[in-house]
Amino acid sequence: DQQVKQNSPSLSVQEGRISILNCDYTNSMFDYFLWYKKYPAEGPTFLISISSIKDKNEDGRFTVFLNKSAKHLSLHIVPSQPGDSAVYFCAASVENYGGSQGNLIFGKGTKLSVKP
Amino acid sequence: DAGVTQSPTHLIKTRGQQVTLRCSPKSGHDTVSWYQQALGQGPQFIFQYYEEEERQRGNFPDRFSGHQFPNYSSELNVNALLLGDSALYLCASSLPRANYGYTFGSGTRLTVV
Protein backbone atom coordinates (compact mmCIF):
# COMPACT_ATOMS: atom_id res chain seq x y z
CA ASP A 1 0.00 0.00 0.00
CA GLN A 2 1.44 3.35 -1.04
CA GLN A 3 2.10 5.63 1.91
CA VAL A 4 2.90 8.64 -0.28
CA LYS A 5 0.71 9.34 -3.30
CA GLN A 6 1.03 11.76 -6.15
CA ASN A 7 -2.17 11.29 -8.08
CA SER A 8 -1.33 13.52 -11.04
CA PRO A 9 1.22 11.88 -13.34
CA SER A 10 1.62 15.09 -15.32
CA LEU A 11 0.91 18.81 -15.22
CA SER A 12 1.24 21.42 -17.95
CA VAL A 13 1.51 25.11 -17.09
CA GLN A 14 2.15 28.30 -19.03
CA GLU A 15 5.36 30.20 -18.29
CA GLY A 16 4.81 32.88 -15.65
CA ARG A 17 1.79 31.16 -14.13
CA ILE A 18 1.62 29.20 -10.88
CA SER A 19 2.37 25.48 -10.77
CA ILE A 20 0.73 23.51 -7.97
CA LEU A 21 1.87 19.96 -7.35
CA ASN A 22 -0.03 17.85 -4.86
CA CYS A 23 0.87 14.98 -2.57
CA ASP A 24 -1.16 12.90 -0.11
CA TYR A 25 0.12 10.58 2.60
CA THR A 26 -1.37 7.99 4.89
CA ASN A 27 1.15 7.56 7.72
CA SER A 28 0.50 10.06 10.52
CA MET A 29 3.94 9.25 11.98
CA PHE A 30 5.76 11.08 9.19
CA ASP A 31 7.59 14.05 10.69
CA TYR A 32 9.42 15.44 7.68
CA PHE A 33 8.37 16.04 4.11
CA LEU A 34 10.52 16.88 1.13
CA TRP A 35 10.25 17.72 -2.55
CA TYR A 36 12.85 16.57 -5.05
CA LYS A 37 13.22 17.54 -8.69
CA LYS A 38 14.60 15.13 -11.26
CA TYR A 39 15.84 15.82 -14.78
CA PRO A 40 16.39 12.93 -17.21
CA ALA A 41 19.72 11.13 -16.74
CA GLU A 42 20.31 12.88 -13.41
CA GLY A 43 19.66 11.93 -9.81
CA PRO A 44 16.92 13.64 -7.79
CA THR A 45 17.88 17.09 -6.51
CA PHE A 46 16.60 18.35 -3.16
CA LEU A 47 14.27 21.31 -3.60
CA ILE A 48 12.52 22.21 -0.35
CA SER A 49 11.37 20.54 2.85
CA ILE A 50 8.98 21.07 5.74
CA SER A 51 8.80 19.74 9.24
CA SER A 52 5.50 18.37 10.50
CA ILE A 53 5.36 21.09 13.14
CA LYS A 54 5.05 23.77 10.47
CA ASP A 55 2.37 24.46 7.87
CA LYS A 56 4.37 26.51 5.38
CA ASN A 57 7.93 26.86 4.19
CA GLU A 58 9.09 29.27 1.53
CA ASP A 59 12.29 29.43 -0.50
CA GLY A 60 12.32 31.92 -3.34
CA ARG A 61 9.81 30.88 -5.99
CA PHE A 62 9.03 27.64 -4.15
CA THR A 63 6.57 27.27 -1.27
CA VAL A 64 5.47 24.06 0.38
CA PHE A 65 2.20 23.89 2.32
CA LEU A 66 1.36 21.14 4.81
CA ASN A 67 -2.17 20.31 5.96
CA LYS A 68 -1.73 17.65 8.63
CA SER A 69 -5.42 17.13 9.27
CA ALA A 70 -5.95 16.32 5.61
CA LYS A 71 -2.60 14.50 5.31
CA HIS A 72 -1.88 16.63 2.27
CA LEU A 73 0.99 18.76 1.09
CA SER A 74 1.48 20.88 -1.98
CA LEU A 75 4.34 22.58 -3.76
CA HIS A 76 3.70 25.97 -5.34
CA ILE A 77 6.06 27.38 -7.94
CA VAL A 78 5.55 31.05 -8.75
CA PRO A 79 6.27 32.17 -11.38
CA SER A 80 6.86 28.98 -13.34
CA GLN A 81 9.78 28.95 -15.76
CA PRO A 82 10.59 26.58 -18.66
CA GLY A 83 13.66 25.40 -16.71
CA ASP A 84 11.31 24.07 -14.03
CA SER A 85 10.18 21.35 -16.44
CA ALA A 86 11.13 18.09 -14.70
CA VAL A 87 9.66 15.25 -12.66
CA TYR A 88 8.83 16.30 -9.10
CA PHE A 89 8.85 13.74 -6.32
CA CYS A 90 7.21 14.15 -2.95
CA ALA A 91 8.92 12.22 -0.13
CA ALA A 92 8.27 11.66 3.56
CA SER A 93 10.24 10.31 6.47
CA VAL A 94 10.07 9.32 10.14
CA GLU A 95 12.95 10.34 12.36
CA ASN A 96 14.76 7.37 13.82
CA TYR A 97 15.15 6.71 17.51
CA GLY A 98 18.12 8.78 18.60
CA GLY A 99 17.38 11.53 16.11
CA SER A 100 19.08 10.19 13.01
CA GLN A 101 17.50 10.59 9.61
CA GLY A 102 14.94 8.04 8.56
CA ASN A 103 14.76 6.65 5.06
CA LEU A 104 12.72 8.50 2.45
CA ILE A 105 9.41 7.16 1.12
CA PHE A 106 8.70 8.60 -2.30
CA GLY A 107 5.59 9.13 -4.37
CA LYS A 108 5.56 8.14 -8.04
CA GLY A 109 6.26 11.65 -9.22
CA THR A 110 4.52 14.32 -11.29
CA LYS A 111 5.99 15.41 -14.62
CA LEU A 112 5.76 19.19 -14.89
CA SER A 113 5.94 20.85 -18.30
CA VAL A 114 6.22 24.62 -18.37
CA LYS A 115 5.45 25.99 -21.82
CA PRO A 116 7.01 29.25 -23.05
CA ASP B 1 33.23 19.90 -4.74
CA ALA B 2 32.39 16.47 -6.13
CA GLY B 3 28.90 15.25 -5.46
CA VAL B 4 27.86 11.62 -5.22
CA THR B 5 29.62 9.47 -7.80
CA GLN B 6 28.20 6.16 -9.00
CA SER B 7 29.72 3.55 -11.27
CA PRO B 8 29.08 2.16 -13.74
CA THR B 9 26.44 4.37 -15.36
CA HIS B 10 24.92 1.54 -17.38
CA LEU B 11 25.10 -2.21 -17.04
CA ILE B 12 23.55 -5.18 -18.82
CA LYS B 13 23.47 -8.54 -17.04
CA THR B 14 21.94 -11.93 -17.69
CA ARG B 15 19.31 -13.44 -15.44
CA GLY B 16 20.91 -15.43 -12.64
CA GLN B 17 24.14 -13.45 -12.63
CA GLN B 18 25.49 -11.29 -9.84
CA VAL B 19 26.20 -7.55 -9.99
CA THR B 20 28.12 -5.01 -7.90
CA LEU B 21 27.37 -1.30 -8.04
CA ARG B 22 29.61 1.32 -6.47
CA CYS B 23 29.07 4.68 -4.83
CA SER B 24 31.38 7.40 -3.53
CA PRO B 25 29.56 9.83 -1.22
CA LYS B 26 29.74 13.59 -1.33
CA SER B 27 32.80 14.97 0.44
CA GLY B 28 32.10 15.24 4.16
CA HIS B 29 29.15 12.84 4.13
CA ASP B 30 29.40 9.60 6.09
CA THR B 31 26.01 7.98 5.57
CA VAL B 32 25.09 6.17 2.36
CA SER B 33 21.64 4.98 1.29
CA TRP B 34 20.63 2.95 -1.75
CA TYR B 35 17.36 3.24 -3.64
CA GLN B 36 15.84 1.32 -6.53
CA GLN B 37 13.73 3.24 -9.05
CA ALA B 38 11.71 1.11 -11.45
CA LEU B 39 10.29 2.68 -14.59
CA GLY B 40 7.38 5.00 -13.81
CA GLN B 41 7.86 4.64 -10.05
CA GLY B 42 9.41 6.68 -7.30
CA PRO B 43 12.67 5.54 -5.71
CA GLN B 44 12.28 2.73 -3.16
CA PHE B 45 14.57 2.45 -0.16
CA ILE B 46 16.86 -0.59 -0.13
CA PHE B 47 19.17 0.03 2.85
CA GLN B 48 21.34 2.58 4.61
CA TYR B 49 24.92 2.27 5.86
CA TYR B 50 26.58 4.23 8.61
CA GLU B 51 29.89 3.47 10.32
CA GLU B 52 30.30 0.45 8.05
CA GLU B 53 27.12 -1.16 9.34
CA GLU B 54 23.66 -1.58 7.85
CA ARG B 55 21.51 0.73 9.95
CA GLN B 56 18.14 0.44 8.20
CA ARG B 57 16.72 -1.90 5.60
CA GLY B 58 13.72 -1.66 3.34
CA ASN B 59 11.52 -4.44 2.05
CA PHE B 60 14.04 -6.11 -0.24
CA PRO B 61 15.10 -9.78 -0.26
CA ASP B 62 18.43 -11.03 1.02
CA ARG B 63 19.69 -11.19 -2.56
CA PHE B 64 20.37 -7.49 -2.04
CA SER B 65 23.37 -6.87 0.17
CA GLY B 66 25.77 -4.05 0.72
CA HIS B 67 28.95 -2.88 2.26
CA GLN B 68 30.46 0.37 3.43
CA PHE B 69 34.21 0.92 3.51
CA PRO B 70 36.26 2.98 5.98
CA ASN B 71 36.42 5.84 3.46
CA TYR B 72 32.56 5.87 3.49
CA SER B 73 32.22 4.57 -0.07
CA SER B 74 29.71 1.80 -0.55
CA GLU B 75 28.80 -1.16 -2.73
CA LEU B 76 25.45 -2.68 -3.55
CA ASN B 77 25.47 -6.37 -4.50
CA VAL B 78 22.59 -8.20 -6.08
CA ASN B 79 22.74 -11.99 -6.47
CA ALA B 80 20.69 -14.30 -8.69
CA LEU B 81 19.43 -11.44 -10.83
CA LEU B 82 15.81 -11.47 -11.94
CA LEU B 83 14.27 -9.62 -14.87
CA GLY B 84 12.38 -7.52 -12.30
CA ASP B 85 15.66 -6.20 -10.90
CA SER B 86 16.00 -4.04 -14.01
CA ALA B 87 15.88 -0.47 -12.68
CA LEU B 88 17.81 2.69 -11.95
CA TYR B 89 19.82 2.25 -8.74
CA LEU B 90 20.41 5.48 -6.88
CA CYS B 91 22.92 6.13 -4.16
CA ALA B 92 22.35 9.00 -1.72
CA SER B 93 24.74 10.35 0.87
CA SER B 94 24.14 12.53 3.90
CA LEU B 95 25.29 13.47 7.37
CA PRO B 96 23.51 11.60 10.15
CA ARG B 97 21.40 14.51 11.37
CA ALA B 98 21.51 17.01 8.51
CA ASN B 99 17.89 18.04 7.94
CA TYR B 100 17.22 15.25 5.45
CA GLY B 101 19.39 16.91 2.79
CA TYR B 102 20.22 13.69 1.02
CA THR B 103 22.41 14.20 -2.04
CA PHE B 104 21.72 11.73 -4.82
CA GLY B 105 24.02 10.44 -7.51
CA SER B 106 22.94 10.11 -11.14
CA GLY B 107 22.38 6.40 -10.72
CA THR B 108 23.32 3.13 -12.39
CA ARG B 109 20.91 1.86 -15.01
CA LEU B 110 20.80 -1.95 -14.66
CA THR B 111 19.17 -4.01 -17.37
CA VAL B 112 18.67 -7.74 -16.78
CA VAL B 113 18.06 -9.81 -19.91
PDB file of C-alpha atoms in Angstrom:
ATOM      1  CA  ASP A   1       0.000   0.000   0.000  1.00  0.00           C
ATOM      2  CA  GLN A   2       1.441   3.348  -1.035  1.00  0.00           C
ATOM      3  CA  GLN A   3       2.105   5.629   1.907  1.00  0.00           C
ATOM      4  CA  VAL A   4       2.899   8.645  -0.281  1.00  0.00           C
ATOM      5  CA  LYS A   5       0.706   9.336  -3.295  1.00  0.00           C
ATOM      6  CA  GLN A   6       1.030  11.762  -6.149  1.00  0.00           C
ATOM      7  CA  ASN A   7      -2.173  11.294  -8.082  1.00  0.00           C
ATOM      8  CA  SER A   8      -1.334  13.518 -11.038  1.00  0.00           C
ATOM      9  CA  PRO A   9       1.221  11.880 -13.343  1.00  0.00           C
ATOM     10  CA  SER A  10       1.622  15.087 -15.319  1.00  0.00           C
ATOM     11  CA  LEU A  11       0.914  18.811 -15.219  1.00  0.00           C
ATOM     12  CA  SER A  12       1.242  21.420 -17.948  1.00  0.00           C
ATOM     13  CA  VAL A  13       1.510  25.113 -17.094  1.00  0.00           C
ATOM     14  CA  GLN A  14       2.152  28.301 -19.029  1.00  0.00           C
ATOM     15  CA  GLU A  15       5.358  30.196 -18.294  1.00  0.00           C
ATOM     16  CA  GLY A  16       4.807  32.885 -15.654  1.00  0.00           C
ATOM     17  CA  ARG A  17       1.785  31.161 -14.126  1.00  0.00           C
ATOM     18  CA  ILE A  18       1.616  29.203 -10.879  1.00  0.00           C
ATOM     19  CA  SER A  19       2.368  25.477 -10.773  1.00  0.00           C
ATOM     20  CA  ILE A  20       0.725  23.509  -7.971  1.00  0.00           C
ATOM     21  CA  LEU A  21       1.875  19.960  -7.346  1.00  0.00           C
ATOM     22  CA  ASN A  22      -0.032  17.854  -4.855  1.00  0.00           C
ATOM     23  CA  CYS A  23       0.870  14.981  -2.569  1.00  0.00           C
ATOM     24  CA  ASP A  24      -1.160  12.897  -0.111  1.00  0.00           C
ATOM     25  CA  TYR A  25       0.121  10.584   2.601  1.00  0.00           C
ATOM     26  CA  THR A  26      -1.370   7.991   4.886  1.00  0.00           C
ATOM     27  CA  ASN A  27       1.147   7.564   7.720  1.00  0.00           C
ATOM     28  CA  SER A  28       0.503  10.060  10.517  1.00  0.00           C
ATOM     29  CA  MET A  29       3.938   9.249  11.978  1.00  0.00           C
ATOM     30  CA  PHE A  30       5.759  11.084   9.185  1.00  0.00           C
ATOM     31  CA  ASP A  31       7.585  14.045  10.685  1.00  0.00           C
ATOM     32  CA  TYR A  32       9.422  15.438   7.679  1.00  0.00           C
ATOM     33  CA  PHE A  33       8.368  16.040   4.106  1.00  0.00           C
ATOM     34  CA  LEU A  34      10.521  16.882   1.128  1.00  0.00           C
ATOM     35  CA  TRP A  35      10.253  17.717  -2.551  1.00  0.00           C
ATOM     36  CA  TYR A  36      12.848  16.569  -5.050  1.00  0.00           C
ATOM     37  CA  LYS A  37      13.224  17.545  -8.690  1.00  0.00           C
ATOM     38  CA  LYS A  38      14.601  15.131 -11.262  1.00  0.00           C
ATOM     39  CA  TYR A  39      15.836  15.816 -14.777  1.00  0.00           C
ATOM     40  CA  PRO A  40      16.390  12.929 -17.207  1.00  0.00           C
ATOM     41  CA  ALA A  41      19.716  11.126 -16.739  1.00  0.00           C
ATOM     42  CA  GLU A  42      20.307  12.885 -13.411  1.00  0.00           C
ATOM     43  CA  GLY A  43      19.657  11.935  -9.808  1.00  0.00           C
ATOM     44  CA  PRO A  44      16.916  13.638  -7.787  1.00  0.00           C
ATOM     45  CA  THR A  45      17.875  17.095  -6.513  1.00  0.00           C
ATOM     46  CA  PHE A  46      16.602  18.346  -3.161  1.00  0.00           C
ATOM     47  CA  LEU A  47      14.275  21.306  -3.601  1.00  0.00           C
ATOM     48  CA  ILE A  48      12.525  22.205  -0.348  1.00  0.00           C
ATOM     49  CA  SER A  49      11.370  20.536   2.854  1.00  0.00           C
ATOM     50  CA  ILE A  50       8.980  21.072   5.736  1.00  0.00           C
ATOM     51  CA  SER A  51       8.802  19.745   9.243  1.00  0.00           C
ATOM     52  CA  SER A  52       5.500  18.370  10.502  1.00  0.00           C
ATOM     53  CA  ILE A  53       5.361  21.093  13.144  1.00  0.00           C
ATOM     54  CA  LYS A  54       5.051  23.773  10.467  1.00  0.00           C
ATOM     55  CA  ASP A  55       2.369  24.458   7.870  1.00  0.00           C
ATOM     56  CA  LYS A  56       4.367  26.511   5.378  1.00  0.00           C
ATOM     57  CA  ASN A  57       7.934  26.864   4.195  1.00  0.00           C
ATOM     58  CA  GLU A  58       9.093  29.268   1.533  1.00  0.00           C
ATOM     59  CA  ASP A  59      12.290  29.433  -0.504  1.00  0.00           C
ATOM     60  CA  GLY A  60      12.322  31.915  -3.343  1.00  0.00           C
ATOM     61  CA  ARG A  61       9.808  30.879  -5.986  1.00  0.00           C
ATOM     62  CA  PHE A  62       9.034  27.640  -4.147  1.00  0.00           C
ATOM     63  CA  THR A  63       6.569  27.270  -1.269  1.00  0.00           C
ATOM     64  CA  VAL A  64       5.469  24.058   0.383  1.00  0.00           C
ATOM     65  CA  PHE A  65       2.203  23.894   2.316  1.00  0.00           C
ATOM     66  CA  LEU A  66       1.363  21.142   4.808  1.00  0.00           C
ATOM     67  CA  ASN A  67      -2.167  20.308   5.956  1.00  0.00           C
ATOM     68  CA  LYS A  68      -1.735  17.648   8.625  1.00  0.00           C
ATOM     69  CA  SER A  69      -5.416  17.126   9.274  1.00  0.00           C
ATOM     70  CA  ALA A  70      -5.950  16.319   5.605  1.00  0.00           C
ATOM     71  CA  LYS A  71      -2.601  14.502   5.305  1.00  0.00           C
ATOM     72  CA  HIS A  72      -1.885  16.632   2.267  1.00  0.00           C
ATOM     73  CA  LEU A  73       0.990  18.763   1.088  1.00  0.00           C
ATOM     74  CA  SER A  74       1.482  20.877  -1.980  1.00  0.00           C
ATOM     75  CA  LEU A  75       4.341  22.578  -3.759  1.00  0.00           C
ATOM     76  CA  HIS A  76       3.699  25.967  -5.338  1.00  0.00           C
ATOM     77  CA  ILE A  77       6.062  27.383  -7.945  1.00  0.00           C
ATOM     78  CA  VAL A  78       5.546  31.048  -8.753  1.00  0.00           C
ATOM     79  CA  PRO A  79       6.267  32.171 -11.384  1.00  0.00           C
ATOM     80  CA  SER A  80       6.862  28.984 -13.335  1.00  0.00           C
ATOM     81  CA  GLN A  81       9.781  28.949 -15.764  1.00  0.00           C
ATOM     82  CA  PRO A  82      10.588  26.577 -18.659  1.00  0.00           C
ATOM     83  CA  GLY A  83      13.665  25.398 -16.710  1.00  0.00           C
ATOM     84  CA  ASP A  84      11.312  24.073 -14.029  1.00  0.00           C
ATOM     85  CA  SER A  85      10.179  21.351 -16.440  1.00  0.00           C
ATOM     86  CA  ALA A  86      11.126  18.093 -14.696  1.00  0.00           C
ATOM     87  CA  VAL A  87       9.663  15.254 -12.660  1.00  0.00           C
ATOM     88  CA  TYR A  88       8.834  16.304  -9.103  1.00  0.00           C
ATOM     89  CA  PHE A  89       8.849  13.736  -6.316  1.00  0.00           C
ATOM     90  CA  CYS A  90       7.208  14.146  -2.954  1.00  0.00           C
ATOM     91  CA  ALA A  91       8.918  12.221  -0.131  1.00  0.00           C
ATOM     92  CA  ALA A  92       8.269  11.656   3.557  1.00  0.00           C
ATOM     93  CA  SER A  93      10.240  10.313   6.474  1.00  0.00           C
ATOM     94  CA  VAL A  94      10.068   9.322  10.137  1.00  0.00           C
ATOM     95  CA  GLU A  95      12.953  10.343  12.360  1.00  0.00           C
ATOM     96  CA  ASN A  96      14.759   7.372  13.815  1.00  0.00           C
ATOM     97  CA  TYR A  97      15.146   6.710  17.510  1.00  0.00           C
ATOM     98  CA  GLY A  98      18.122   8.783  18.599  1.00  0.00           C
ATOM     99  CA  GLY A  99      17.378  11.531  16.107  1.00  0.00           C
ATOM    100  CA  SER A 100      19.081  10.186  13.011  1.00  0.00           C
ATOM    101  CA  GLN A 101      17.504  10.593   9.610  1.00  0.00           C
ATOM    102  CA  GLY A 102      14.944   8.038   8.558  1.00  0.00           C
ATOM    103  CA  ASN A 103      14.763   6.651   5.060  1.00  0.00           C
ATOM    104  CA  LEU A 104      12.716   8.501   2.450  1.00  0.00           C
ATOM    105  CA  ILE A 105       9.407   7.160   1.124  1.00  0.00           C
ATOM    106  CA  PHE A 106       8.697   8.598  -2.302  1.00  0.00           C
ATOM    107  CA  GLY A 107       5.593   9.131  -4.370  1.00  0.00           C
ATOM    108  CA  LYS A 108       5.555   8.135  -8.037  1.00  0.00           C
ATOM    109  CA  GLY A 109       6.261  11.650  -9.223  1.00  0.00           C
ATOM    110  CA  THR A 110       4.525  14.323 -11.292  1.00  0.00           C
ATOM    111  CA  LYS A 111       5.987  15.409 -14.617  1.00  0.00           C
ATOM    112  CA  LEU A 112       5.759  19.188 -14.886  1.00  0.00           C
ATOM    113  CA  SER A 113       5.941  20.848 -18.300  1.00  0.00           C
ATOM    114  CA  VAL A 114       6.220  24.624 -18.369  1.00  0.00           C
ATOM    115  CA  LYS A 115       5.453  25.994 -21.824  1.00  0.00           C
ATOM    116  CA  PRO A 116       7.007  29.254 -23.046  1.00  0.00           C
TER     117      PRO A 116
ATOM    118  CA  ASP B   1      33.233  19.896  -4.739  1.00  0.00           C
ATOM    119  CA  ALA B   2      32.391  16.470  -6.133  1.00  0.00           C
ATOM    120  CA  GLY B   3      28.898  15.250  -5.456  1.00  0.00           C
ATOM    121  CA  VAL B   4      27.855  11.621  -5.216  1.00  0.00           C
ATOM    122  CA  THR B   5      29.620   9.467  -7.800  1.00  0.00           C
ATOM    123  CA  GLN B   6      28.204   6.161  -8.997  1.00  0.00           C
ATOM    124  CA  SER B   7      29.719   3.549 -11.275  1.00  0.00           C
ATOM    125  CA  PRO B   8      29.079   2.159 -13.744  1.00  0.00           C
ATOM    126  CA  THR B   9      26.439   4.373 -15.360  1.00  0.00           C
ATOM    127  CA  HIS B  10      24.918   1.543 -17.375  1.00  0.00           C
ATOM    128  CA  LEU B  11      25.097  -2.209 -17.044  1.00  0.00           C
ATOM    129  CA  ILE B  12      23.547  -5.184 -18.824  1.00  0.00           C
ATOM    130  CA  LYS B  13      23.470  -8.545 -17.037  1.00  0.00           C
ATOM    131  CA  THR B  14      21.936 -11.930 -17.694  1.00  0.00           C
ATOM    132  CA  ARG B  15      19.307 -13.442 -15.440  1.00  0.00           C
ATOM    133  CA  GLY B  16      20.911 -15.430 -12.636  1.00  0.00           C
ATOM    134  CA  GLN B  17      24.144 -13.446 -12.634  1.00  0.00           C
ATOM    135  CA  GLN B  18      25.486 -11.292  -9.836  1.00  0.00           C
ATOM    136  CA  VAL B  19      26.199  -7.547  -9.991  1.00  0.00           C
ATOM    137  CA  THR B  20      28.117  -5.010  -7.899  1.00  0.00           C
ATOM    138  CA  LEU B  21      27.368  -1.302  -8.038  1.00  0.00           C
ATOM    139  CA  ARG B  22      29.612   1.319  -6.469  1.00  0.00           C
ATOM    140  CA  CYS B  23      29.073   4.681  -4.831  1.00  0.00           C
ATOM    141  CA  SER B  24      31.379   7.402  -3.530  1.00  0.00           C
ATOM    142  CA  PRO B  25      29.563   9.827  -1.222  1.00  0.00           C
ATOM    143  CA  LYS B  26      29.744  13.585  -1.331  1.00  0.00           C
ATOM    144  CA  SER B  27      32.796  14.971   0.443  1.00  0.00           C
ATOM    145  CA  GLY B  28      32.103  15.243   4.159  1.00  0.00           C
ATOM    146  CA  HIS B  29      29.147  12.840   4.127  1.00  0.00           C
ATOM    147  CA  ASP B  30      29.397   9.605   6.088  1.00  0.00           C
ATOM    148  CA  THR B  31      26.006   7.977   5.574  1.00  0.00           C
ATOM    149  CA  VAL B  32      25.092   6.166   2.357  1.00  0.00           C
ATOM    150  CA  SER B  33      21.643   4.978   1.295  1.00  0.00           C
ATOM    151  CA  TRP B  34      20.630   2.950  -1.750  1.00  0.00           C
ATOM    152  CA  TYR B  35      17.361   3.239  -3.639  1.00  0.00           C
ATOM    153  CA  GLN B  36      15.837   1.318  -6.534  1.00  0.00           C
ATOM    154  CA  GLN B  37      13.733   3.237  -9.054  1.00  0.00           C
ATOM    155  CA  ALA B  38      11.714   1.109 -11.445  1.00  0.00           C
ATOM    156  CA  LEU B  39      10.294   2.676 -14.588  1.00  0.00           C
ATOM    157  CA  GLY B  40       7.385   4.999 -13.809  1.00  0.00           C
ATOM    158  CA  GLN B  41       7.856   4.642 -10.047  1.00  0.00           C
ATOM    159  CA  GLY B  42       9.405   6.682  -7.303  1.00  0.00           C
ATOM    160  CA  PRO B  43      12.668   5.544  -5.708  1.00  0.00           C
ATOM    161  CA  GLN B  44      12.283   2.731  -3.164  1.00  0.00           C
ATOM    162  CA  PHE B  45      14.575   2.455  -0.156  1.00  0.00           C
ATOM    163  CA  ILE B  46      16.856  -0.590  -0.127  1.00  0.00           C
ATOM    164  CA  PHE B  47      19.172   0.028   2.853  1.00  0.00           C
ATOM    165  CA  GLN B  48      21.343   2.579   4.613  1.00  0.00           C
ATOM    166  CA  TYR B  49      24.919   2.272   5.857  1.00  0.00           C
ATOM    167  CA  TYR B  50      26.580   4.227   8.614  1.00  0.00           C
ATOM    168  CA  GLU B  51      29.889   3.470  10.324  1.00  0.00           C
ATOM    169  CA  GLU B  52      30.297   0.448   8.046  1.00  0.00           C
ATOM    170  CA  GLU B  53      27.120  -1.161   9.337  1.00  0.00           C
ATOM    171  CA  GLU B  54      23.664  -1.578   7.853  1.00  0.00           C
ATOM    172  CA  ARG B  55      21.514   0.731   9.948  1.00  0.00           C
ATOM    173  CA  GLN B  56      18.142   0.443   8.199  1.00  0.00           C
ATOM    174  CA  ARG B  57      16.723  -1.899   5.598  1.00  0.00           C
ATOM    175  CA  GLY B  58      13.716  -1.657   3.338  1.00  0.00           C
ATOM    176  CA  ASN B  59      11.517  -4.444   2.046  1.00  0.00           C
ATOM    177  CA  PHE B  60      14.040  -6.113  -0.238  1.00  0.00           C
ATOM    178  CA  PRO B  61      15.099  -9.781  -0.259  1.00  0.00           C
ATOM    179  CA  ASP B  62      18.427 -11.025   1.025  1.00  0.00           C
ATOM    180  CA  ARG B  63      19.686 -11.192  -2.560  1.00  0.00           C
ATOM    181  CA  PHE B  64      20.365  -7.494  -2.044  1.00  0.00           C
ATOM    182  CA  SER B  65      23.367  -6.871   0.170  1.00  0.00           C
ATOM    183  CA  GLY B  66      25.767  -4.050   0.719  1.00  0.00           C
ATOM    184  CA  HIS B  67      28.946  -2.883   2.257  1.00  0.00           C
ATOM    185  CA  GLN B  68      30.464   0.371   3.431  1.00  0.00           C
ATOM    186  CA  PHE B  69      34.211   0.922   3.513  1.00  0.00           C
ATOM    187  CA  PRO B  70      36.263   2.978   5.981  1.00  0.00           C
ATOM    188  CA  ASN B  71      36.420   5.842   3.456  1.00  0.00           C
ATOM    189  CA  TYR B  72      32.563   5.866   3.489  1.00  0.00           C
ATOM    190  CA  SER B  73      32.225   4.575  -0.069  1.00  0.00           C
ATOM    191  CA  SER B  74      29.705   1.799  -0.552  1.00  0.00           C
ATOM    192  CA  GLU B  75      28.800  -1.161  -2.727  1.00  0.00           C
ATOM    193  CA  LEU B  76      25.446  -2.676  -3.549  1.00  0.00           C
ATOM    194  CA  ASN B  77      25.474  -6.366  -4.504  1.00  0.00           C
ATOM    195  CA  VAL B  78      22.592  -8.199  -6.083  1.00  0.00           C
ATOM    196  CA  ASN B  79      22.745 -11.992  -6.468  1.00  0.00           C
ATOM    197  CA  ALA B  80      20.694 -14.295  -8.685  1.00  0.00           C
ATOM    198  CA  LEU B  81      19.427 -11.444 -10.829  1.00  0.00           C
ATOM    199  CA  LEU B  82      15.809 -11.470 -11.938  1.00  0.00           C
ATOM    200  CA  LEU B  83      14.269  -9.616 -14.868  1.00  0.00           C
ATOM    201  CA  GLY B  84      12.380  -7.521 -12.300  1.00  0.00           C
ATOM    202  CA  ASP B  85      15.655  -6.201 -10.902  1.00  0.00           C
ATOM    203  CA  SER B  86      15.999  -4.037 -14.012  1.00  0.00           C
ATOM    204  CA  ALA B  87      15.879  -0.474 -12.684  1.00  0.00           C
ATOM    205  CA  LEU B  88      17.808   2.690 -11.954  1.00  0.00           C
ATOM    206  CA  TYR B  89      19.817   2.252  -8.735  1.00  0.00           C
ATOM    207  CA  LEU B  90      20.409   5.480  -6.884  1.00  0.00           C
ATOM    208  CA  CYS B  91      22.924   6.134  -4.159  1.00  0.00           C
ATOM    209  CA  ALA B  92      22.348   9.002  -1.722  1.00  0.00           C
ATOM    210  CA  SER B  93      24.739  10.354   0.867  1.00  0.00           C
ATOM    211  CA  SER B  94      24.144  12.535   3.902  1.00  0.00           C
ATOM    212  CA  LEU B  95      25.295  13.471   7.368  1.00  0.00           C
ATOM    213  CA  PRO B  96      23.506  11.603  10.155  1.00  0.00           C
ATOM    214  CA  ARG B  97      21.397  14.514  11.366  1.00  0.00           C
ATOM    215  CA  ALA B  98      21.511  17.013   8.512  1.00  0.00           C
ATOM    216  CA  ASN B  99      17.886  18.040   7.939  1.00  0.00           C
ATOM    217  CA  TYR B 100      17.222  15.245   5.450  1.00  0.00           C
ATOM    218  CA  GLY B 101      19.395  16.912   2.792  1.00  0.00           C
ATOM    219  CA  TYR B 102      20.224  13.690   1.025  1.00  0.00           C
ATOM    220  CA  THR B 103      22.414  14.201  -2.043  1.00  0.00           C
ATOM    221  CA  PHE B 104      21.717  11.730  -4.825  1.00  0.00           C
ATOM    222  CA  GLY B 105      24.020  10.437  -7.514  1.00  0.00           C
ATOM    223  CA  SER B 106      22.935  10.108 -11.143  1.00  0.00           C
ATOM    224  CA  GLY B 107      22.383   6.399 -10.717  1.00  0.00           C
ATOM    225  CA  THR B 108      23.321   3.133 -12.390  1.00  0.00           C
ATOM    226  CA  ARG B 109      20.908   1.860 -15.012  1.00  0.00           C
ATOM    227  CA  LEU B 110      20.802  -1.952 -14.659  1.00  0.00           C
ATOM    228  CA  THR B 111      19.165  -4.015 -17.374  1.00  0.00           C
ATOM    229  CA  VAL B 112      18.666  -7.742 -16.778  1.00  0.00           C
ATOM    230  CA  VAL B 113      18.060  -9.814 -19.909  1.00  0.00           C
TER     231      VAL B 113
END
